CSV table of C-alpha atoms in Angstrom, one decimal:
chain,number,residue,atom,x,y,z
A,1014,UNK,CA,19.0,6.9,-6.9
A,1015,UNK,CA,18.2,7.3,-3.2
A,1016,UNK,CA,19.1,4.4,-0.9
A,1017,UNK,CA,18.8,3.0,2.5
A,1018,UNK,CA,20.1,-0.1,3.9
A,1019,UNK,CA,18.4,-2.4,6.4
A,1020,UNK,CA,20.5,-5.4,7.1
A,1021,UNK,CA,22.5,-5.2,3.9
A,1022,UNK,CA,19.2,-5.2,1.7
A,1023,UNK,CA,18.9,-1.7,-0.1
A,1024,UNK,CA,15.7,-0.3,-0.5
A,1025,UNK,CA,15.3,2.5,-2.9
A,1026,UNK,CA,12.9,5.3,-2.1
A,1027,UNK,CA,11.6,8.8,-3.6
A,1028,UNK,CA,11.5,11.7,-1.2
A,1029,UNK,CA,9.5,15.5,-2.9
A,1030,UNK,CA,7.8,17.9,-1.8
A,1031,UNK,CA,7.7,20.8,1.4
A,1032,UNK,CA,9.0,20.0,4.4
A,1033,UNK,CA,7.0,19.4,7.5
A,1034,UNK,CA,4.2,17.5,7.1
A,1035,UNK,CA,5.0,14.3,6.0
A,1036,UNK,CA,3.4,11.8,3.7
A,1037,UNK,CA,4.5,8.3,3.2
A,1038,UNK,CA,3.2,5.9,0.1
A,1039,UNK,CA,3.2,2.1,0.2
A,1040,UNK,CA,2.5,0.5,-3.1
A,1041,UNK,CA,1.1,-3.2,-3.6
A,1042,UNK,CA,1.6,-6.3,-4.7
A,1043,UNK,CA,4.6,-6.4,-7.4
A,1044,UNK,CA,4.3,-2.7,-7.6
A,1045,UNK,CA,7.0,0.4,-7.4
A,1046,UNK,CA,6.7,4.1,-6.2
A,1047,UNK,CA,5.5,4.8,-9.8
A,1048,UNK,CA,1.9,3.6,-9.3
A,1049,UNK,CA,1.3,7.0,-7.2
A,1050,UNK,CA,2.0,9.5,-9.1
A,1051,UNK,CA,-1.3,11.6,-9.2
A,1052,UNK,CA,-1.0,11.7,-5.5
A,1053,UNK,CA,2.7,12.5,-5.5
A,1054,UNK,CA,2.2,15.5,-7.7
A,1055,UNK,CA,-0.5,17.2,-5.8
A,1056,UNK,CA,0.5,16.3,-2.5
A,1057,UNK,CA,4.2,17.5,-3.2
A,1058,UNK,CA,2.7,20.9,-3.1
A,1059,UNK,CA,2.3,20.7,0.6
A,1060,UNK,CA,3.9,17.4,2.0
A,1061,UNK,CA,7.0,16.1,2.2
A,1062,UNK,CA,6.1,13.0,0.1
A,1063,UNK,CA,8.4,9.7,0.4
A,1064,UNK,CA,7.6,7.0,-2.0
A,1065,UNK,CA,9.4,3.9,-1.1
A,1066,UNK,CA,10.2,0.8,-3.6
A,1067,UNK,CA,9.3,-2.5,-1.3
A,1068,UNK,CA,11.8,-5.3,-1.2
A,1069,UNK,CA,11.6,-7.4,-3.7
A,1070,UNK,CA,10.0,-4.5,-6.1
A,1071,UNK,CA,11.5,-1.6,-8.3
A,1072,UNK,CA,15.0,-0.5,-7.7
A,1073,UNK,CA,14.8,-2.3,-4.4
A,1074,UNK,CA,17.3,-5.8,-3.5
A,1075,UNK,CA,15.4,-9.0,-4.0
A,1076,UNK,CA,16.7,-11.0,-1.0
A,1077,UNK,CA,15.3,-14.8,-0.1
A,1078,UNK,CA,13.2,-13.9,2.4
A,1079,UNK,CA,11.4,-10.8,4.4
A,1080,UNK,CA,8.1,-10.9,2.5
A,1081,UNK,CA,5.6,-11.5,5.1
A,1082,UNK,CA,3.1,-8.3,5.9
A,1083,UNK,CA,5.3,-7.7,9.2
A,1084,UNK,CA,8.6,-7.6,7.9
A,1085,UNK,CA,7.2,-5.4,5.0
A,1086,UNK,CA,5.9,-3.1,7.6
A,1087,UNK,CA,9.3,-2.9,9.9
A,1088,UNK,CA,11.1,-2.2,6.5
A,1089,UNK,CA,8.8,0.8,5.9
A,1090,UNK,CA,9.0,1.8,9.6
A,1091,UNK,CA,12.7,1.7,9.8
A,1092,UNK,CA,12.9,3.8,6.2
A,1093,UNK,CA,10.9,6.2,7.9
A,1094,UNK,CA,13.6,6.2,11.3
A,1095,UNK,CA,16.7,6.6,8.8
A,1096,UNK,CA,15.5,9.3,7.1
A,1097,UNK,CA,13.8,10.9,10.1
A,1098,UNK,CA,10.3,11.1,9.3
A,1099,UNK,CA,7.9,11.7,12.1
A,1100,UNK,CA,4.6,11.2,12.7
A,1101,UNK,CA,3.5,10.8,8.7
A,1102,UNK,CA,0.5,9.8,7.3
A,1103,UNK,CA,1.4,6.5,5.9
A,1104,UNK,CA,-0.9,5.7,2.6
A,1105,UNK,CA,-1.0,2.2,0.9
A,1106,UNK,CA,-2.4,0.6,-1.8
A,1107,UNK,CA,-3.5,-2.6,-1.9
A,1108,UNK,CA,-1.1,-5.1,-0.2
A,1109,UNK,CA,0.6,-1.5,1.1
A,1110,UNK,CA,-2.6,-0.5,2.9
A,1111,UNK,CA,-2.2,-3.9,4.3
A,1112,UNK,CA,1.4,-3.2,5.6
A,1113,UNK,CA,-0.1,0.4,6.6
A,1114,UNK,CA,-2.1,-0.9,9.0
A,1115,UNK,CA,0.6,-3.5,10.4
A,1116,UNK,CA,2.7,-1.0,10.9
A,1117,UNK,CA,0.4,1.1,13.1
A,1118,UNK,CA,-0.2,-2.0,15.0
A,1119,UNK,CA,3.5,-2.9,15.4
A,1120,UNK,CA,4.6,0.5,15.9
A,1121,UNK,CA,1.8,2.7,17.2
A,1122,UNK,CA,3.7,6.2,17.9
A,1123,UNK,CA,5.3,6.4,14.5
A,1124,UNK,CA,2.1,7.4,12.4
A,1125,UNK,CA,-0.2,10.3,12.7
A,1126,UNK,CA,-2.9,8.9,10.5
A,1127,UNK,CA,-3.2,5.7,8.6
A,1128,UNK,CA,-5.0,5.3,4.6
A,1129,UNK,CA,-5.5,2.0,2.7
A,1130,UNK,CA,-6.3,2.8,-1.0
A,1131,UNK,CA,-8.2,-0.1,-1.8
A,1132,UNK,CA,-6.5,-2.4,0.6
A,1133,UNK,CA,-6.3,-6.3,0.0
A,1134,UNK,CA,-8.0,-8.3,2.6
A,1135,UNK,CA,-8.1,-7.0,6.3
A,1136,UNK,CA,-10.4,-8.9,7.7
A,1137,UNK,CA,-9.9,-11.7,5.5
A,1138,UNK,CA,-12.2,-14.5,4.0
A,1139,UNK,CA,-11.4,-18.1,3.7
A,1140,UNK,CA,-12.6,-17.6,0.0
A,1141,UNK,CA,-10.1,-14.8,-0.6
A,1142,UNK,CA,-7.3,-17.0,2.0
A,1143,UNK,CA,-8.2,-20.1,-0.8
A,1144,UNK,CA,-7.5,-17.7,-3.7
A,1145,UNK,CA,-4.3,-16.2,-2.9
A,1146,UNK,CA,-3.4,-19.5,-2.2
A,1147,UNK,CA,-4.1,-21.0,-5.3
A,1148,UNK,CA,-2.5,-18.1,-7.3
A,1149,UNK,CA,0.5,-18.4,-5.1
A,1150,UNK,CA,1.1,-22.2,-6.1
A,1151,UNK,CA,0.0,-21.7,-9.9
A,1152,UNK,CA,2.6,-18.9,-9.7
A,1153,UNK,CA,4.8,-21.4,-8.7
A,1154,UNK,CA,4.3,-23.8,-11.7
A,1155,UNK,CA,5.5,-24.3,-14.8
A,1156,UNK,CA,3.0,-21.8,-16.0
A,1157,UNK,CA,3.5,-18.8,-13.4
A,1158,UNK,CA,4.4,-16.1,-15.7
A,1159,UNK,CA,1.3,-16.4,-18.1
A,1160,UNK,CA,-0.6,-17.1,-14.9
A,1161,UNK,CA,0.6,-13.8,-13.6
A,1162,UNK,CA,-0.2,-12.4,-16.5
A,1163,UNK,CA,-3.5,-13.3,-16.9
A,1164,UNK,CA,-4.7,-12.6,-13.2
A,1165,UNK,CA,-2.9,-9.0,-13.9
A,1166,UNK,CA,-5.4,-8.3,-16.7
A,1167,UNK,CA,-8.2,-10.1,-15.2
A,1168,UNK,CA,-8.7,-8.7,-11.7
A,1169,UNK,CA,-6.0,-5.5,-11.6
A,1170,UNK,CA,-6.0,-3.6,-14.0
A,1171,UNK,CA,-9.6,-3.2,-15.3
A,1172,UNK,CA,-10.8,-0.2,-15.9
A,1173,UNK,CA,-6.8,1.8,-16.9
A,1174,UNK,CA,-7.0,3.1,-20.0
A,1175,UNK,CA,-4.7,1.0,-22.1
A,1176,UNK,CA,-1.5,2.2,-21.9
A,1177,UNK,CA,-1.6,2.8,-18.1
A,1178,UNK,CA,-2.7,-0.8,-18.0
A,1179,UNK,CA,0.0,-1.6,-20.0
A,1180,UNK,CA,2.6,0.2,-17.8
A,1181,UNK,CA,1.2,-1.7,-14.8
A,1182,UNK,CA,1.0,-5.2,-16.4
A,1183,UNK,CA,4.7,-4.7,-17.3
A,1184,UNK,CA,5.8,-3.4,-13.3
A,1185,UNK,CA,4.0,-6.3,-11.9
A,1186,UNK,CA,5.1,-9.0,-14.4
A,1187,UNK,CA,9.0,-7.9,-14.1
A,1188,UNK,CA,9.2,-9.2,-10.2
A,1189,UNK,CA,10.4,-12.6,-10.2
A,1190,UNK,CA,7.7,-15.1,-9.5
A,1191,UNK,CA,9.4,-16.7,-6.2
A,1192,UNK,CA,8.9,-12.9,-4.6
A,1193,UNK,CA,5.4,-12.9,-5.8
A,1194,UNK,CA,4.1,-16.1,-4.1
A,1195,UNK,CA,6.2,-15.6,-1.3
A,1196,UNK,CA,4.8,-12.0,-1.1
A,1197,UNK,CA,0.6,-13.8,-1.5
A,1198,UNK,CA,1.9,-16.7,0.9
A,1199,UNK,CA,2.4,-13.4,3.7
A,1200,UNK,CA,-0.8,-11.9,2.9
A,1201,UNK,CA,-2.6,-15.6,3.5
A,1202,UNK,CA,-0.9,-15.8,6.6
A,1203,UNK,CA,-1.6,-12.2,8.0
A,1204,UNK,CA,-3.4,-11.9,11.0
A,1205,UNK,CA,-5.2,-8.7,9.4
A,1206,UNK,CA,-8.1,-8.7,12.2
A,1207,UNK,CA,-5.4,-8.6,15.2
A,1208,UNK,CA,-3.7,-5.7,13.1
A,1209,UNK,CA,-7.1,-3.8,13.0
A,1210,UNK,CA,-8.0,-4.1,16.2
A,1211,UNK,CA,-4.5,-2.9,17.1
A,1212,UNK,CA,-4.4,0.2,15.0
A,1213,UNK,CA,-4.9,3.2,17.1
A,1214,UNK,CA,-4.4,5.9,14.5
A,1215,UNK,CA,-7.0,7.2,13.1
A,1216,UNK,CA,-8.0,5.1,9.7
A,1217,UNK,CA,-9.3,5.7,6.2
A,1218,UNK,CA,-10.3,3.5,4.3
A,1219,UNK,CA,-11.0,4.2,0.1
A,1220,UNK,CA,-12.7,1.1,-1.7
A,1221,UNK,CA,-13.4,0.3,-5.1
A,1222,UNK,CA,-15.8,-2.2,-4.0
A,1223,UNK,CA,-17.8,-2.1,-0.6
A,1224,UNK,CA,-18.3,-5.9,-0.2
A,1225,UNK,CA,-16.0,-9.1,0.3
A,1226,UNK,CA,-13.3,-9.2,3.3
A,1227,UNK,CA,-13.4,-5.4,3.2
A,1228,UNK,CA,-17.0,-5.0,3.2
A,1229,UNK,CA,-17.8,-1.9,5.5
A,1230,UNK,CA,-19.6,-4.0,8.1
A,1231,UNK,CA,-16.9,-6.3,9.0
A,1232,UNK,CA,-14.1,-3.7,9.3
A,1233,UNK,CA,-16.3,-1.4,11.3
A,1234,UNK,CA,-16.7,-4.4,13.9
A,1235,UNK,CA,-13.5,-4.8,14.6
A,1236,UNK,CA,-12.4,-0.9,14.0
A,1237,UNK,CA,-16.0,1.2,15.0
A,1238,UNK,CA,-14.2,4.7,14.7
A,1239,UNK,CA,-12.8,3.6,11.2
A,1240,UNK,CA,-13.6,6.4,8.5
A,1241,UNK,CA,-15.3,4.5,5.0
A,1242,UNK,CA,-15.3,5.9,1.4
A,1243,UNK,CA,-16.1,4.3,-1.8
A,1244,UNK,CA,-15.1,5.3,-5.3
A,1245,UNK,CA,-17.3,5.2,-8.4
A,1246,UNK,CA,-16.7,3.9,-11.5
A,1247,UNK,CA,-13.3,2.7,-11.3
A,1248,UNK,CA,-11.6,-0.6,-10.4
A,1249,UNK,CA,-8.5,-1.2,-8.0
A,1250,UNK,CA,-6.0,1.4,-9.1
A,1251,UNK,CA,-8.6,4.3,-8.6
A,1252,UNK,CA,-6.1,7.0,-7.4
A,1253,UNK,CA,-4.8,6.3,-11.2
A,1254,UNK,CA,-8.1,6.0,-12.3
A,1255,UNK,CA,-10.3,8.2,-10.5
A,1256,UNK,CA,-7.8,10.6,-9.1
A,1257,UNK,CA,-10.5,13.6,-9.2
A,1258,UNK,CA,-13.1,11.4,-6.4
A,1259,UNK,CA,-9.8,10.2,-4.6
A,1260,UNK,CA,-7.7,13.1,-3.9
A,1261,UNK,CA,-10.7,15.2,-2.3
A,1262,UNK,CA,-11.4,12.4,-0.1
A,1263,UNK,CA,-7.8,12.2,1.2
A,1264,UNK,CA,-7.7,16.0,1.7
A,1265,UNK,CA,-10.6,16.5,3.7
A,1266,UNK,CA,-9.0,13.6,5.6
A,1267,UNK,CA,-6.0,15.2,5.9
A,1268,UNK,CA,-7.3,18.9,7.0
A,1269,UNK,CA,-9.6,16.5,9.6
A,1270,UNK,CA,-6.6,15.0,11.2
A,1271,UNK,CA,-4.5,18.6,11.6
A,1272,UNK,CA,-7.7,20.2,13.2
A,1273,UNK,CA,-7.7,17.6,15.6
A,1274,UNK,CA,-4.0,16.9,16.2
A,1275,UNK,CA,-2.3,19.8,14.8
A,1276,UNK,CA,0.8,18.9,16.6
A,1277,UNK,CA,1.4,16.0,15.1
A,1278,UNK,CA,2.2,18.0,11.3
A,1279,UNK,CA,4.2,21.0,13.0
């Protein structure tokens, strides 16, 4: 298995595909490079696509501490220094389009384009703050793996067929509870707005759902040139699910930002 090492915490990765333009995939919350693989396989065909494992997650180390949005995004940042990956398109899902667009805020000449799949909350809600929260301490209890569980099946996964949802349920559930909370304690803290504003690169943004602390409205106040699709029919993992709307959308994307930066992939 490929590794870097950041500090003496190894951090597994996957790197495919053509060389030149580069692709980079953040997966979410108690996830692994697995949960992509639609978009690796078509992508592969003409990107160099690198598919890290966050800390905490996969084949990754599981150290104490390093699990707020920042640190996530200066690990992906400095993955993408060591291997020497310039100017990618970084794509996340989900907490990863989260540390997507920290990273373009903390370190604003390393992407050429920035894509949240889906993201959790940007321009966060005190209702969604109060949730993650709550799930955070409950995961914390004497009850946090059935808790886990249940909040996998319940708000995650809907909509997989069943052994996808399976093969999720069984990724998320296999990170040790103290990463997970520490991991929604980060997101609760993240000063998401700030990020958005900051984010120069130019910014897709794929939802399953076109209301809450990513509803359209609010994230075009703070980010007015920010590019907006929504998927139909399919809940959060919709790359899995509804690979055939999502791919498309990324291409055209994709094509848009060569055309108008074709330096940038050369």
């Amino acid at each position: 298995m490929p590794y870097v090492t950041r500090d003496g915490v190894r951090l597994h990765y996957e790197r495919t595909g053509l060389a030149g333009r580069e692709l980079v995939l953040v997966h979410g919350w108690c996830c692994d490079h697995r949960v992509f693989a639609p978009l690796v396989e078509h992508f592969r065909g003409t990107h160099a696509v690198t598919v890290p494992d966050l800390r905490g997650c996969g084949a990754s180390d599981r150290p104490d501490d390093g699990y707020d949005i920042a640190s996530l995004a200066d690990d992906v940042a400095w993955l993408c220094d060591e291997l020497g990956i310039a100017d990618p398109v970084l794509a996340g899902h989900s907490l990863g389009g989260m540390i997507a667009v920290e990273l373009a805020a903390r370190h604003p000449r390393l992407p050429a384009a920035v894509v949240a799949l889906d993201p959790g909350p940007i321009t966060s809600t005190a209702e969604a703050r109060q949730v993650f929260s709550g799930l955070a301490a409950q995961l914390e209890g004497p009850a946090g793996e059935a808790v886990r569980e249940a909040y996998v099946r319940a708000h995650v996964v809907g909509g997989l067929e069943d052994e996808q949802a399976r093969a999720i349920i069984d990724t998320m559930c296999a990170v040790p509870l103290d990463v997970a909370a520490a991991v929604l304690r980060g997101t609760v803290a993240w000063n998401g707005l700030a990020a958005l504003v900051l984010c120069q690169a130019p910014l897709l943004v794929l939802l399953a759902q076109a209301r809450g602390s990513n509803a359209p409205e609010r994230l075009l106040a703070a980010k007015p040139d920010v590019r907006i699709g929504v998927t139909v029919g399919a809940g959060h993992f919709h790359h899995l699910e509804v690979p055939d709307q999502v791919i498309p959308m990324l291409d055209r994307f994709l094509c848009e930002i060569r055309a108008n930066g074709a330096e940038a992939f050369e």
